[in-house]
Amino acid sequence: KAGVTQTPRYLIKTRGQQVTLSCSPISGHRSVSWYQQTPGQGLQFLFEYFSETQRNKGNFPGRFSGRQFSNSRSEMNVSTLELGDSALYLCASSLESSGGGETQYFGPGTRLLVL
Amino acid sequence: QKEVEQNSGPLSVPEGAIASLNCTYSDRVSQSFFWYRQYSGKSPELIMSIYSNGDKEDGRFTAQLNKASQYVSLLIRDSQPSDSATYLCAVKWRGSTLGRLYFGRGTQLTVWP
């Protein structure tokens, strides 16, 4: 099976702009989670989508949003970019049946630099 | 407050030695535990998952889980320079946070020849 794919891999934006990142999960996986990774904060959970519904949300401002499509592909959007949004954005997918607990597999990430 | 803590690094071991990485977590209602390896500039890749108390071995890697003491560890036998990376411990809890992974800050491991 193909792994998790993320596009684009690299982005450079300026403050105030917005950005949309895309994630395609492993075939058959219905859950997609997004994480932000920075040297200072480590891996921070943004949100998780399951069957097109946001099931969990981390402690990020409303500028961070996401959605999931019927084919399980997901997008996240960051509006009004700030310098502190520079980070590696990781998408992870898992089967997440009703019992939960399954492994999450990470994509290669999108590295965002805000100038 | 759900927290995952890892022993502070960096950890440095010689080639061929055993590297021991430890992780503790704060809540007893835990479900599953994972160790990820992350090379510099790359994304995390799964090494091991463990769900039940005891040991789980996979090649040179052994994960140990003790739910009563709320810790999970990873042993790397016959360490190789290619094992040099940051190791992330992650925990999933039951209930309302279903689907969410909680990560420790990671332990940086260096294996020197």
mmCIF file with all atom_site columns, C-alpha atoms in Angstrom:
data_model
loop_
_atom_site.group_PDB
_atom_site.id
_atom_site.type_symbol
_atom_site.label_atom_id
_atom_site.label_alt_id
_atom_site.label_comp_id
_atom_site.label_asym_id
_atom_site.label_entity_id
_atom_site.label_seq_id
_atom_site.pdbx_PDB_ins_code
_atom_site.Cartn_x
_atom_site.Cartn_y
_atom_site.Cartn_z
_atom_site.occupancy
_atom_site.B_iso_or_equiv
_atom_site.pdbx_formal_charge
_atom_site.auth_seq_id
_atom_site.auth_comp_id
_atom_site.auth_asym_id
_atom_site.auth_atom_id
_atom_site.pdbx_PDB_model_num
ATOM 1   C CA . LYS A 1 1   ? 0.000   0.000  0.000  1.00 0.00 ? 1   LYS A CA 1
ATOM 2   C CA . ALA A 1 2   ? 1.099   3.525  -0.634 1.00 0.00 ? 2   ALA A CA 1
ATOM 3   C CA . GLY A 1 3   ? 1.875   5.525  2.463  1.00 0.00 ? 3   GLY A CA 1
ATOM 4   C CA . VAL A 1 4   ? 0.478   8.821  3.653  1.00 0.00 ? 4   VAL A CA 1
ATOM 5   C CA . THR A 1 5   ? 1.168   11.618 1.215  1.00 0.00 ? 5   THR A CA 1
ATOM 6   C CA . GLN A 1 6   ? 1.287   15.317 1.920  1.00 0.00 ? 6   GLN A CA 1
ATOM 7   C CA . THR A 1 7   ? 1.456   18.252 -0.412 1.00 0.00 ? 7   THR A CA 1
ATOM 8   C CA . PRO A 1 8   ? 3.192   20.550 -0.765 1.00 0.00 ? 8   PRO A CA 1
ATOM 9   C CA . ARG A 1 9   ? 6.401   19.448 0.935  1.00 0.00 ? 9   ARG A CA 1
ATOM 10  C CA . TYR A 1 10  ? 7.741   22.961 1.397  1.00 0.00 ? 10  TYR A CA 1
ATOM 11  C CA . LEU A 1 11  ? 6.099   26.343 1.580  1.00 0.00 ? 11  LEU A CA 1
ATOM 12  C CA . ILE A 1 12  ? 7.294   29.877 2.115  1.00 0.00 ? 12  ILE A CA 1
ATOM 13  C CA . LYS A 1 13  ? 4.667   32.454 3.019  1.00 0.00 ? 13  LYS A CA 1
ATOM 14  C CA . THR A 1 14  ? 4.623   35.922 4.475  1.00 0.00 ? 14  THR A CA 1
ATOM 15  C CA . ARG A 1 15  ? 2.836   37.124 7.559  1.00 0.00 ? 15  ARG A CA 1
ATOM 16  C CA . GLY A 1 16  ? -0.867  37.689 7.070  1.00 0.00 ? 16  GLY A CA 1
ATOM 17  C CA . GLN A 1 17  ? -1.230  35.248 4.220  1.00 0.00 ? 17  GLN A CA 1
ATOM 18  C CA . GLN A 1 18  ? -3.163  32.017 4.439  1.00 0.00 ? 18  GLN A CA 1
ATOM 19  C CA . VAL A 1 19  ? -2.115  28.511 3.514  1.00 0.00 ? 19  VAL A CA 1
ATOM 20  C CA . THR A 1 20  ? -3.806  25.202 2.748  1.00 0.00 ? 20  THR A CA 1
ATOM 21  C CA . LEU A 1 21  ? -2.062  21.891 3.277  1.00 0.00 ? 21  LEU A CA 1
ATOM 22  C CA . SER A 1 22  ? -3.279  18.583 1.893  1.00 0.00 ? 22  SER A CA 1
ATOM 23  C CA . CYS A 1 23  ? -3.048  15.026 3.160  1.00 0.00 ? 23  CYS A CA 1
ATOM 24  C CA . SER A 1 24  ? -4.008  11.759 1.503  1.00 0.00 ? 24  SER A CA 1
ATOM 25  C CA . PRO A 1 25  ? -4.220  8.870  3.981  1.00 0.00 ? 25  PRO A CA 1
ATOM 26  C CA . ILE A 1 26  ? -3.319  5.263  3.460  1.00 0.00 ? 26  ILE A CA 1
ATOM 27  C CA . SER A 1 27  ? -6.005  3.528  1.434  1.00 0.00 ? 27  SER A CA 1
ATOM 28  C CA . GLY A 1 28  ? -8.763  2.285  3.741  1.00 0.00 ? 28  GLY A CA 1
ATOM 29  C CA . HIS A 1 29  ? -7.810  4.544  6.631  1.00 0.00 ? 29  HIS A CA 1
ATOM 30  C CA . ARG A 1 30  ? -10.678 6.708  7.834  1.00 0.00 ? 30  ARG A CA 1
ATOM 31  C CA . SER A 1 31  ? -8.976  8.788  10.489 1.00 0.00 ? 31  SER A CA 1
ATOM 32  C CA . VAL A 1 32  ? -6.641  11.657 9.736  1.00 0.00 ? 32  VAL A CA 1
ATOM 33  C CA . SER A 1 33  ? -4.839  13.598 12.449 1.00 0.00 ? 33  SER A CA 1
ATOM 34  C CA . TRP A 1 34  ? -2.761  16.734 12.111 1.00 0.00 ? 34  TRP A CA 1
ATOM 35  C CA . TYR A 1 35  ? 0.193   17.732 14.260 1.00 0.00 ? 35  TYR A CA 1
ATOM 36  C CA . GLN A 1 36  ? 2.474   20.727 14.417 1.00 0.00 ? 36  GLN A CA 1
ATOM 37  C CA . GLN A 1 37  ? 6.105   20.141 15.284 1.00 0.00 ? 37  GLN A CA 1
ATOM 38  C CA . THR A 1 38  ? 8.476   22.879 16.359 1.00 0.00 ? 38  THR A CA 1
ATOM 39  C CA . PRO A 1 39  ? 11.849  22.634 18.120 1.00 0.00 ? 39  PRO A CA 1
ATOM 40  C CA . GLY A 1 40  ? 10.495  24.453 21.143 1.00 0.00 ? 40  GLY A CA 1
ATOM 41  C CA . GLN A 1 41  ? 7.141   22.734 21.609 1.00 0.00 ? 41  GLN A CA 1
ATOM 42  C CA . GLY A 1 42  ? 7.648   19.297 20.144 1.00 0.00 ? 42  GLY A CA 1
ATOM 43  C CA . LEU A 1 43  ? 4.687   17.533 18.554 1.00 0.00 ? 43  LEU A CA 1
ATOM 44  C CA . GLN A 1 44  ? 1.433   19.354 19.222 1.00 0.00 ? 44  GLN A CA 1
ATOM 45  C CA . PHE A 1 45  ? -1.929  17.904 18.268 1.00 0.00 ? 45  PHE A CA 1
ATOM 46  C CA . LEU A 1 46  ? -4.071  20.100 16.043 1.00 0.00 ? 46  LEU A CA 1
ATOM 47  C CA . PHE A 1 47  ? -7.172  18.061 15.231 1.00 0.00 ? 47  PHE A CA 1
ATOM 48  C CA . GLU A 1 48  ? -8.437  14.686 14.132 1.00 0.00 ? 48  GLU A CA 1
ATOM 49  C CA . TYR A 1 49  ? -11.050 13.858 11.534 1.00 0.00 ? 49  TYR A CA 1
ATOM 50  C CA . PHE A 1 50  ? -12.967 10.633 11.221 1.00 0.00 ? 50  PHE A CA 1
ATOM 51  C CA . SER A 1 51  ? -15.571 10.028 8.527  1.00 0.00 ? 51  SER A CA 1
ATOM 52  C CA . GLU A 1 52  ? -15.653 13.726 7.601  1.00 0.00 ? 52  GLU A CA 1
ATOM 53  C CA . THR A 1 53  ? -16.285 14.816 11.210 1.00 0.00 ? 53  THR A CA 1
ATOM 54  C CA . GLN A 1 54  ? -13.863 16.579 13.507 1.00 0.00 ? 54  GLN A CA 1
ATOM 55  C CA . ARG A 1 55  ? -13.614 14.253 16.473 1.00 0.00 ? 55  ARG A CA 1
ATOM 56  C CA . ASN A 1 56  ? -10.866 15.898 18.490 1.00 0.00 ? 56  ASN A CA 1
ATOM 57  C CA . LYS A 1 57  ? -9.321  19.323 18.606 1.00 0.00 ? 57  LYS A CA 1
ATOM 58  C CA . GLY A 1 58  ? -6.149  20.565 20.251 1.00 0.00 ? 58  GLY A CA 1
ATOM 59  C CA . ASN A 1 59  ? -5.459  23.931 21.849 1.00 0.00 ? 59  ASN A CA 1
ATOM 60  C CA . PHE A 1 60  ? -4.823  26.024 18.783 1.00 0.00 ? 60  PHE A CA 1
ATOM 61  C CA . PRO A 1 61  ? -6.495  29.314 17.818 1.00 0.00 ? 61  PRO A CA 1
ATOM 62  C CA . GLY A 1 62  ? -9.361  29.430 15.377 1.00 0.00 ? 62  GLY A CA 1
ATOM 63  C CA . ARG A 1 63  ? -6.966  30.457 12.617 1.00 0.00 ? 63  ARG A CA 1
ATOM 64  C CA . PHE A 1 64  ? -6.227  26.749 12.308 1.00 0.00 ? 64  PHE A CA 1
ATOM 65  C CA . SER A 1 65  ? -8.996  24.783 10.678 1.00 0.00 ? 65  SER A CA 1
ATOM 66  C CA . GLY A 1 66  ? -9.417  21.599 8.755  1.00 0.00 ? 66  GLY A CA 1
ATOM 67  C CA . ARG A 1 67  ? -11.795 19.366 6.930  1.00 0.00 ? 67  ARG A CA 1
ATOM 68  C CA . GLN A 1 68  ? -12.051 15.859 5.607  1.00 0.00 ? 68  GLN A CA 1
ATOM 69  C CA . PHE A 1 69  ? -13.613 14.754 2.365  1.00 0.00 ? 69  PHE A CA 1
ATOM 70  C CA . SER A 1 70  ? -15.666 11.664 1.625  1.00 0.00 ? 70  SER A CA 1
ATOM 71  C CA . ASN A 1 71  ? -12.588 9.894  0.238  1.00 0.00 ? 71  ASN A CA 1
ATOM 72  C CA . SER A 1 72  ? -10.842 10.521 3.606  1.00 0.00 ? 72  SER A CA 1
ATOM 73  C CA . ARG A 1 73  ? -8.433  13.039 2.149  1.00 0.00 ? 73  ARG A CA 1
ATOM 74  C CA . SER A 1 74  ? -7.966  15.976 4.468  1.00 0.00 ? 74  SER A CA 1
ATOM 75  C CA . GLU A 1 75  ? -6.919  19.580 4.267  1.00 0.00 ? 75  GLU A CA 1
ATOM 76  C CA . MET A 1 76  ? -5.869  22.002 6.930  1.00 0.00 ? 76  MET A CA 1
ATOM 77  C CA . ASN A 1 77  ? -5.917  25.739 6.580  1.00 0.00 ? 77  ASN A CA 1
ATOM 78  C CA . VAL A 1 78  ? -4.078  28.419 8.493  1.00 0.00 ? 78  VAL A CA 1
ATOM 79  C CA . SER A 1 79  ? -5.297  31.954 8.026  1.00 0.00 ? 79  SER A CA 1
ATOM 80  C CA . THR A 1 80  ? -3.525  35.189 8.889  1.00 0.00 ? 80  THR A CA 1
ATOM 81  C CA . LEU A 1 81  ? -0.154  33.533 9.213  1.00 0.00 ? 81  LEU A CA 1
ATOM 82  C CA . GLU A 1 82  ? 2.176   34.543 12.034 1.00 0.00 ? 82  GLU A CA 1
ATOM 83  C CA . LEU A 1 83  ? 5.923   34.041 12.325 1.00 0.00 ? 83  LEU A CA 1
ATOM 84  C CA . GLY A 1 84  ? 5.290   31.474 15.052 1.00 0.00 ? 84  GLY A CA 1
ATOM 85  C CA . ASP A 1 85  ? 3.381   29.274 12.626 1.00 0.00 ? 85  ASP A CA 1
ATOM 86  C CA . SER A 1 86  ? 6.661   28.259 11.021 1.00 0.00 ? 86  SER A CA 1
ATOM 87  C CA . ALA A 1 87  ? 6.826   24.543 11.678 1.00 0.00 ? 87  ALA A CA 1
ATOM 88  C CA . LEU A 1 88  ? 6.689   21.048 10.280 1.00 0.00 ? 88  LEU A CA 1
ATOM 89  C CA . TYR A 1 89  ? 3.054   20.070 9.804  1.00 0.00 ? 89  TYR A CA 1
ATOM 90  C CA . LEU A 1 90  ? 2.487   16.360 9.992  1.00 0.00 ? 90  LEU A CA 1
ATOM 91  C CA . CYS A 1 91  ? -0.488  14.350 8.934  1.00 0.00 ? 91  CYS A CA 1
ATOM 92  C CA . ALA A 1 92  ? -1.085  10.857 10.255 1.00 0.00 ? 92  ALA A CA 1
ATOM 93  C CA . SER A 1 93  ? -3.678  8.291  9.271  1.00 0.00 ? 93  SER A CA 1
ATOM 94  C CA . SER A 1 94  ? -5.094  5.235  10.972 1.00 0.00 ? 94  SER A CA 1
ATOM 95  C CA . LEU A 1 95  ? -7.960  2.784  10.605 1.00 0.00 ? 95  LEU A CA 1
ATOM 96  C CA . GLU A 1 96  ? -9.611  3.895  13.855 1.00 0.00 ? 96  GLU A CA 1
ATOM 97  C CA . SER A 1 97  ? -12.444 1.463  14.053 1.00 0.00 ? 97  SER A CA 1
ATOM 98  C CA . SER A 1 98  ? -14.895 2.048  16.879 1.00 0.00 ? 98  SER A CA 1
ATOM 99  C CA . GLY A 1 99  ? -12.558 0.448  19.368 1.00 0.00 ? 99  GLY A CA 1
ATOM 100 C CA . GLY A 1 100 ? -9.723  2.782  18.603 1.00 0.00 ? 100 GLY A CA 1
ATOM 101 C CA . GLY A 1 101 ? -6.145  2.219  19.605 1.00 0.00 ? 101 GLY A CA 1
ATOM 102 C CA . GLU A 1 102 ? -4.750  1.575  16.178 1.00 0.00 ? 102 GLU A CA 1
ATOM 103 C CA . THR A 1 103 ? -1.400  2.820  15.016 1.00 0.00 ? 103 THR A CA 1
ATOM 104 C CA . GLN A 1 104 ? -1.037  6.174  13.340 1.00 0.00 ? 104 GLN A CA 1
ATOM 105 C CA . TYR A 1 105 ? 1.243   6.355  10.318 1.00 0.00 ? 105 TYR A CA 1
ATOM 106 C CA . PHE A 1 106 ? 2.822   9.657  9.468  1.00 0.00 ? 106 PHE A CA 1
ATOM 107 C CA . GLY A 1 107 ? 3.290   11.359 6.149  1.00 0.00 ? 107 GLY A CA 1
ATOM 108 C CA . PRO A 1 108 ? 6.517   13.134 5.207  1.00 0.00 ? 108 PRO A CA 1
ATOM 109 C CA . GLY A 1 109 ? 5.226   16.472 6.444  1.00 0.00 ? 109 GLY A CA 1
ATOM 110 C CA . THR A 1 110 ? 4.934   19.957 5.034  1.00 0.00 ? 110 THR A CA 1
ATOM 111 C CA . ARG A 1 111 ? 7.596   22.382 6.161  1.00 0.00 ? 111 ARG A CA 1
ATOM 112 C CA . LEU A 1 112 ? 6.138   25.870 6.400  1.00 0.00 ? 112 LEU A CA 1
ATOM 113 C CA . LEU A 1 113 ? 8.286   28.936 6.735  1.00 0.00 ? 113 LEU A CA 1
ATOM 114 C CA . VAL A 1 114 ? 6.571   32.242 7.483  1.00 0.00 ? 114 VAL A CA 1
ATOM 115 C CA . LEU A 1 115 ? 8.606   35.360 6.761  1.00 0.00 ? 115 LEU A CA 1
ATOM 116 C CA . GLN B 2 1   ? -4.176  16.466 32.438 1.00 0.00 ? 1   GLN B CA 1
ATOM 117 C CA . LYS B 2 2   ? -2.757  13.764 30.242 1.00 0.00 ? 2   LYS B CA 1
ATOM 118 C CA . GLU B 2 3   ? 1.007   13.900 30.064 1.00 0.00 ? 3   GLU B CA 1
ATOM 119 C CA . VAL B 2 4   ? 3.766   11.816 28.609 1.00 0.00 ? 4   VAL B CA 1
ATOM 120 C CA . GLU B 2 5   ? 7.306   12.282 29.853 1.00 0.00 ? 5   GLU B CA 1
ATOM 121 C CA . GLN B 2 6   ? 10.532  10.851 28.548 1.00 0.00 ? 6   GLN B CA 1
ATOM 122 C CA . ASN B 2 7   ? 13.924  10.664 30.189 1.00 0.00 ? 7   ASN B CA 1
ATOM 123 C CA . SER B 2 8   ? 15.871  13.729 29.236 1.00 0.00 ? 8   SER B CA 1
ATOM 124 C CA . GLY B 2 9   ? 18.678  13.220 26.785 1.00 0.00 ? 9   GLY B CA 1
ATOM 125 C CA . PRO B 2 10  ? 20.732  13.277 24.930 1.00 0.00 ? 10  PRO B CA 1
ATOM 126 C CA . LEU B 2 11  ? 21.686  9.638  25.337 1.00 0.00 ? 11  LEU B CA 1
ATOM 127 C CA . SER B 2 12  ? 24.980  8.511  23.923 1.00 0.00 ? 12  SER B CA 1
ATOM 128 C CA . VAL B 2 13  ? 26.047  4.859  23.658 1.00 0.00 ? 13  VAL B CA 1
ATOM 129 C CA . PRO B 2 14  ? 28.838  3.022  21.830 1.00 0.00 ? 14  PRO B CA 1
ATOM 130 C CA . GLU B 2 15  ? 28.120  0.793  18.878 1.00 0.00 ? 15  GLU B CA 1
ATOM 131 C CA . GLY B 2 16  ? 27.014  -2.658 19.996 1.00 0.00 ? 16  GLY B CA 1
ATOM 132 C CA . ALA B 2 17  ? 25.717  -1.490 23.368 1.00 0.00 ? 17  ALA B CA 1
ATOM 133 C CA . ILE B 2 18  ? 22.151  -1.592 24.670 1.00 0.00 ? 18  ILE B CA 1
ATOM 134 C CA . ALA B 2 19  ? 20.282  1.713  24.581 1.00 0.00 ? 19  ALA B CA 1
ATOM 135 C CA . SER B 2 20  ? 17.484  2.092  27.104 1.00 0.00 ? 20  SER B CA 1
ATOM 136 C CA . LEU B 2 21  ? 14.763  4.679  26.579 1.00 0.00 ? 21  LEU B CA 1
ATOM 137 C CA . ASN B 2 22  ? 12.095  5.331  29.183 1.00 0.00 ? 22  ASN B CA 1
ATOM 138 C CA . CYS B 2 23  ? 8.693   6.948  29.186 1.00 0.00 ? 23  CYS B CA 1
ATOM 139 C CA . THR B 2 24  ? 6.112   7.589  31.905 1.00 0.00 ? 24  THR B CA 1
ATOM 140 C CA . TYR B 2 25  ? 2.532   8.702  31.517 1.00 0.00 ? 25  TYR B CA 1
ATOM 141 C CA . SER B 2 26  ? 0.046   10.324 33.802 1.00 0.00 ? 26  SER B CA 1
ATOM 142 C CA . ASP B 2 27  ? -3.287  8.583  33.418 1.00 0.00 ? 27  ASP B CA 1
ATOM 143 C CA . ARG B 2 28  ? -4.139  4.987  34.190 1.00 0.00 ? 28  ARG B CA 1
ATOM 144 C CA . VAL B 2 29  ? -6.946  4.786  31.621 1.00 0.00 ? 29  VAL B CA 1
ATOM 145 C CA . SER B 2 30  ? -4.503  4.214  28.826 1.00 0.00 ? 30  SER B CA 1
ATOM 146 C CA . GLN B 2 31  ? -5.094  2.091  25.802 1.00 0.00 ? 31  GLN B CA 1
ATOM 147 C CA . SER B 2 32  ? -2.097  1.763  23.551 1.00 0.00 ? 32  SER B CA 1
ATOM 148 C CA . PHE B 2 33  ? 1.520   2.790  23.445 1.00 0.00 ? 33  PHE B CA 1
ATOM 149 C CA . PHE B 2 34  ? 3.857   3.512  20.606 1.00 0.00 ? 34  PHE B CA 1
ATOM 150 C CA . TRP B 2 35  ? 7.504   4.205  19.972 1.00 0.00 ? 35  TRP B CA 1
ATOM 151 C CA . TYR B 2 36  ? 8.413   6.285  16.944 1.00 0.00 ? 36  TYR B CA 1
ATOM 152 C CA . ARG B 2 37  ? 11.837  7.089  15.569 1.00 0.00 ? 37  ARG B CA 1
ATOM 153 C CA . GLN B 2 38  ? 12.479  10.420 13.925 1.00 0.00 ? 38  GLN B CA 1
ATOM 154 C CA . TYR B 2 39  ? 15.600  11.246 11.986 1.00 0.00 ? 39  TYR B CA 1
ATOM 155 C CA . SER B 2 40  ? 16.565  14.886 11.731 1.00 0.00 ? 40  SER B CA 1
ATOM 156 C CA . GLY B 2 41  ? 14.398  16.653 9.159  1.00 0.00 ? 41  GLY B CA 1
ATOM 157 C CA . LYS B 2 42  ? 12.167  13.631 8.638  1.00 0.00 ? 42  LYS B CA 1
ATOM 158 C CA . SER B 2 43  ? 8.765   12.544 9.918  1.00 0.00 ? 43  SER B CA 1
ATOM 159 C CA . PRO B 2 44  ? 8.228   10.016 12.715 1.00 0.00 ? 44  PRO B CA 1
ATOM 160 C CA . GLU B 2 45  ? 8.230   6.367  11.717 1.00 0.00 ? 45  GLU B CA 1
ATOM 161 C CA . LEU B 2 46  ? 6.738   3.616  13.828 1.00 0.00 ? 46  LEU B CA 1
ATOM 162 C CA . ILE B 2 47  ? 9.093   1.218  15.570 1.00 0.00 ? 47  ILE B CA 1
ATOM 163 C CA . MET B 2 48  ? 6.839   -0.638 17.968 1.00 0.00 ? 48  MET B CA 1
ATOM 164 C CA . SER B 2 49  ? 3.339   -0.667 19.331 1.00 0.00 ? 49  SER B CA 1
ATOM 165 C CA . ILE B 2 50  ? 2.405   -2.378 22.580 1.00 0.00 ? 50  ILE B CA 1
ATOM 166 C CA . TYR B 2 51  ? -0.978  -2.855 24.200 1.00 0.00 ? 51  TYR B CA 1
ATOM 167 C CA . SER B 2 52  ? -0.549  -5.367 27.016 1.00 0.00 ? 52  SER B CA 1
ATOM 168 C CA . ASN B 2 53  ? 1.685   -5.574 30.053 1.00 0.00 ? 53  ASN B CA 1
ATOM 169 C CA . GLY B 2 54  ? 4.983   -7.322 29.495 1.00 0.00 ? 54  GLY B CA 1
ATOM 170 C CA . ASP B 2 55  ? 7.601   -7.408 26.799 1.00 0.00 ? 55  ASP B CA 1
ATOM 171 C CA . LYS B 2 56  ? 7.271   -7.304 23.046 1.00 0.00 ? 56  LYS B CA 1
ATOM 172 C CA . GLU B 2 57  ? 10.264  -8.038 20.872 1.00 0.00 ? 57  GLU B CA 1
ATOM 173 C CA . ASP B 2 58  ? 10.869  -7.160 17.250 1.00 0.00 ? 58  ASP B CA 1
ATOM 174 C CA . GLY B 2 59  ? 14.373  -7.805 16.012 1.00 0.00 ? 59  GLY B CA 1
ATOM 175 C CA . ARG B 2 60  ? 16.806  -5.689 18.018 1.00 0.00 ? 60  ARG B CA 1
ATOM 176 C CA . PHE B 2 61  ? 13.973  -3.742 19.645 1.00 0.00 ? 61  PHE B CA 1
ATOM 177 C CA . THR B 2 62  ? 12.085  -4.683 22.815 1.00 0.00 ? 62  THR B CA 1
ATOM 178 C CA . ALA B 2 63  ? 9.223   -2.646 24.220 1.00 0.00 ? 63  ALA B CA 1
ATOM 179 C CA . GLN B 2 64  ? 8.277   -3.143 27.855 1.00 0.00 ? 64  GLN B CA 1
ATOM 180 C CA . LEU B 2 65  ? 4.971   -2.013 29.335 1.00 0.00 ? 65  LEU B CA 1
ATOM 181 C CA . ASN B 2 66  ? 4.006   -1.807 32.981 1.00 0.00 ? 66  ASN B CA 1
ATOM 182 C CA . LYS B 2 67  ? 0.565   -0.263 33.350 1.00 0.00 ? 67  LYS B CA 1
ATOM 183 C CA . ALA B 2 68  ? 0.527   -0.454 37.142 1.00 0.00 ? 68  ALA B CA 1
ATOM 184 C CA . SER B 2 69  ? 3.676   1.678  37.292 1.00 0.00 ? 69  SER B CA 1
ATOM 185 C CA . GLN B 2 70  ? 2.627   3.746  34.282 1.00 0.00 ? 70  GLN B CA 1
ATOM 186 C CA . TYR B 2 71  ? 5.787   3.355  32.296 1.00 0.00 ? 71  TYR B CA 1
ATOM 187 C CA . VAL B 2 72  ? 6.821   2.039  28.943 1.00 0.00 ? 72  VAL B CA 1
ATOM 188 C CA . SER B 2 73  ? 10.389  1.534  27.792 1.00 0.00 ? 73  SER B CA 1
ATOM 189 C CA . LEU B 2 74  ? 12.267  0.697  24.622 1.00 0.00 ? 74  LEU B CA 1
ATOM 190 C CA . LEU B 2 75  ? 15.477  -1.304 24.575 1.00 0.00 ? 75  LEU B CA 1
ATOM 191 C CA . ILE B 2 76  ? 17.686  -1.300 21.513 1.00 0.00 ? 76  ILE B CA 1
ATOM 192 C CA . ARG B 2 77  ? 20.177  -4.148 21.503 1.00 0.00 ? 77  ARG B CA 1
ATOM 193 C CA . ASP B 2 78  ? 23.386  -4.138 19.473 1.00 0.00 ? 78  ASP B CA 1
ATOM 194 C CA . SER B 2 79  ? 22.962  -0.409 18.802 1.00 0.00 ? 79  SER B CA 1
ATOM 195 C CA . GLN B 2 80  ? 24.144  0.805  15.418 1.00 0.00 ? 80  GLN B CA 1
ATOM 196 C CA . PRO B 2 81  ? 25.131  4.303  14.278 1.00 0.00 ? 81  PRO B CA 1
ATOM 197 C CA . SER B 2 82  ? 22.049  4.199  12.028 1.00 0.00 ? 82  SER B CA 1
ATOM 198 C CA . ASP B 2 83  ? 19.947  4.090  15.227 1.00 0.00 ? 83  ASP B CA 1
ATOM 199 C CA . SER B 2 84  ? 21.027  7.657  15.982 1.00 0.00 ? 84  SER B CA 1
ATOM 200 C CA . ALA B 2 85  ? 17.762  9.595  15.985 1.00 0.00 ? 85  ALA B CA 1
ATOM 201 C CA . THR B 2 86  ? 15.143  11.074 18.286 1.00 0.00 ? 86  THR B CA 1
ATOM 202 C CA . TYR B 2 87  ? 12.825  8.505  19.838 1.00 0.00 ? 87  TYR B CA 1
ATOM 203 C CA . LEU B 2 88  ? 9.280   9.568  20.596 1.00 0.00 ? 88  LEU B CA 1
ATOM 204 C CA . CYS B 2 89  ? 6.989   7.858  23.049 1.00 0.00 ? 89  CYS B CA 1
ATOM 205 C CA . ALA B 2 90  ? 3.266   8.211  22.339 1.00 0.00 ? 90  ALA B CA 1
ATOM 206 C CA . VAL B 2 91  ? 0.166   7.156  24.258 1.00 0.00 ? 91  VAL B CA 1
ATOM 207 C CA . LYS B 2 92  ? -3.468  6.801  23.301 1.00 0.00 ? 92  LYS B CA 1
ATOM 208 C CA . TRP B 2 93  ? -6.095  7.053  25.989 1.00 0.00 ? 93  TRP B CA 1
ATOM 209 C CA . ARG B 2 94  ? -9.609  5.659  26.038 1.00 0.00 ? 94  ARG B CA 1
ATOM 210 C CA . GLY B 2 95  ? -12.678 7.820  26.010 1.00 0.00 ? 95  GLY B CA 1
ATOM 211 C CA . SER B 2 96  ? -13.163 11.317 24.703 1.00 0.00 ? 96  SER B CA 1
ATOM 212 C CA . THR B 2 97  ? -9.670  11.635 23.271 1.00 0.00 ? 97  THR B CA 1
ATOM 213 C CA . LEU B 2 98  ? -10.111 8.566  21.091 1.00 0.00 ? 98  LEU B CA 1
ATOM 214 C CA . GLY B 2 99  ? -7.932  8.876  18.024 1.00 0.00 ? 99  GLY B CA 1
ATOM 215 C CA . ARG B 2 100 ? -5.497  11.347 19.536 1.00 0.00 ? 100 ARG B CA 1
ATOM 216 C CA . LEU B 2 101 ? -1.862  10.562 20.272 1.00 0.00 ? 101 LEU B CA 1
ATOM 217 C CA . TYR B 2 102 ? -0.085  12.252 23.157 1.00 0.00 ? 102 TYR B CA 1
ATOM 218 C CA . PHE B 2 103 ? 3.650   12.557 22.610 1.00 0.00 ? 103 PHE B CA 1
ATOM 219 C CA . GLY B 2 104 ? 6.602   12.970 24.895 1.00 0.00 ? 104 GLY B CA 1
ATOM 220 C CA . ARG B 2 105 ? 9.270   15.503 23.983 1.00 0.00 ? 105 ARG B CA 1
ATOM 221 C CA . GLY B 2 106 ? 11.546  12.780 22.683 1.00 0.00 ? 106 GLY B CA 1
ATOM 222 C CA . THR B 2 107 ? 14.959  11.433 23.629 1.00 0.00 ? 107 THR B CA 1
ATOM 223 C CA . GLN B 2 108 ? 17.843  12.059 21.284 1.00 0.00 ? 108 GLN B CA 1
ATOM 224 C CA . LEU B 2 109 ? 20.043  8.993  20.899 1.00 0.00 ? 109 LEU B CA 1
ATOM 225 C CA . THR B 2 110 ? 23.558  9.031  19.478 1.00 0.00 ? 110 THR B CA 1
ATOM 226 C CA . VAL B 2 111 ? 25.365  5.775  18.764 1.00 0.00 ? 111 VAL B CA 1
ATOM 227 C CA . TRP B 2 112 ? 29.063  6.341  18.200 1.00 0.00 ? 112 TRP B CA 1
ATOM 228 C CA . PRO B 2 113 ? 31.296  3.902  16.302 1.00 0.00 ? 113 PRO B CA 1
#
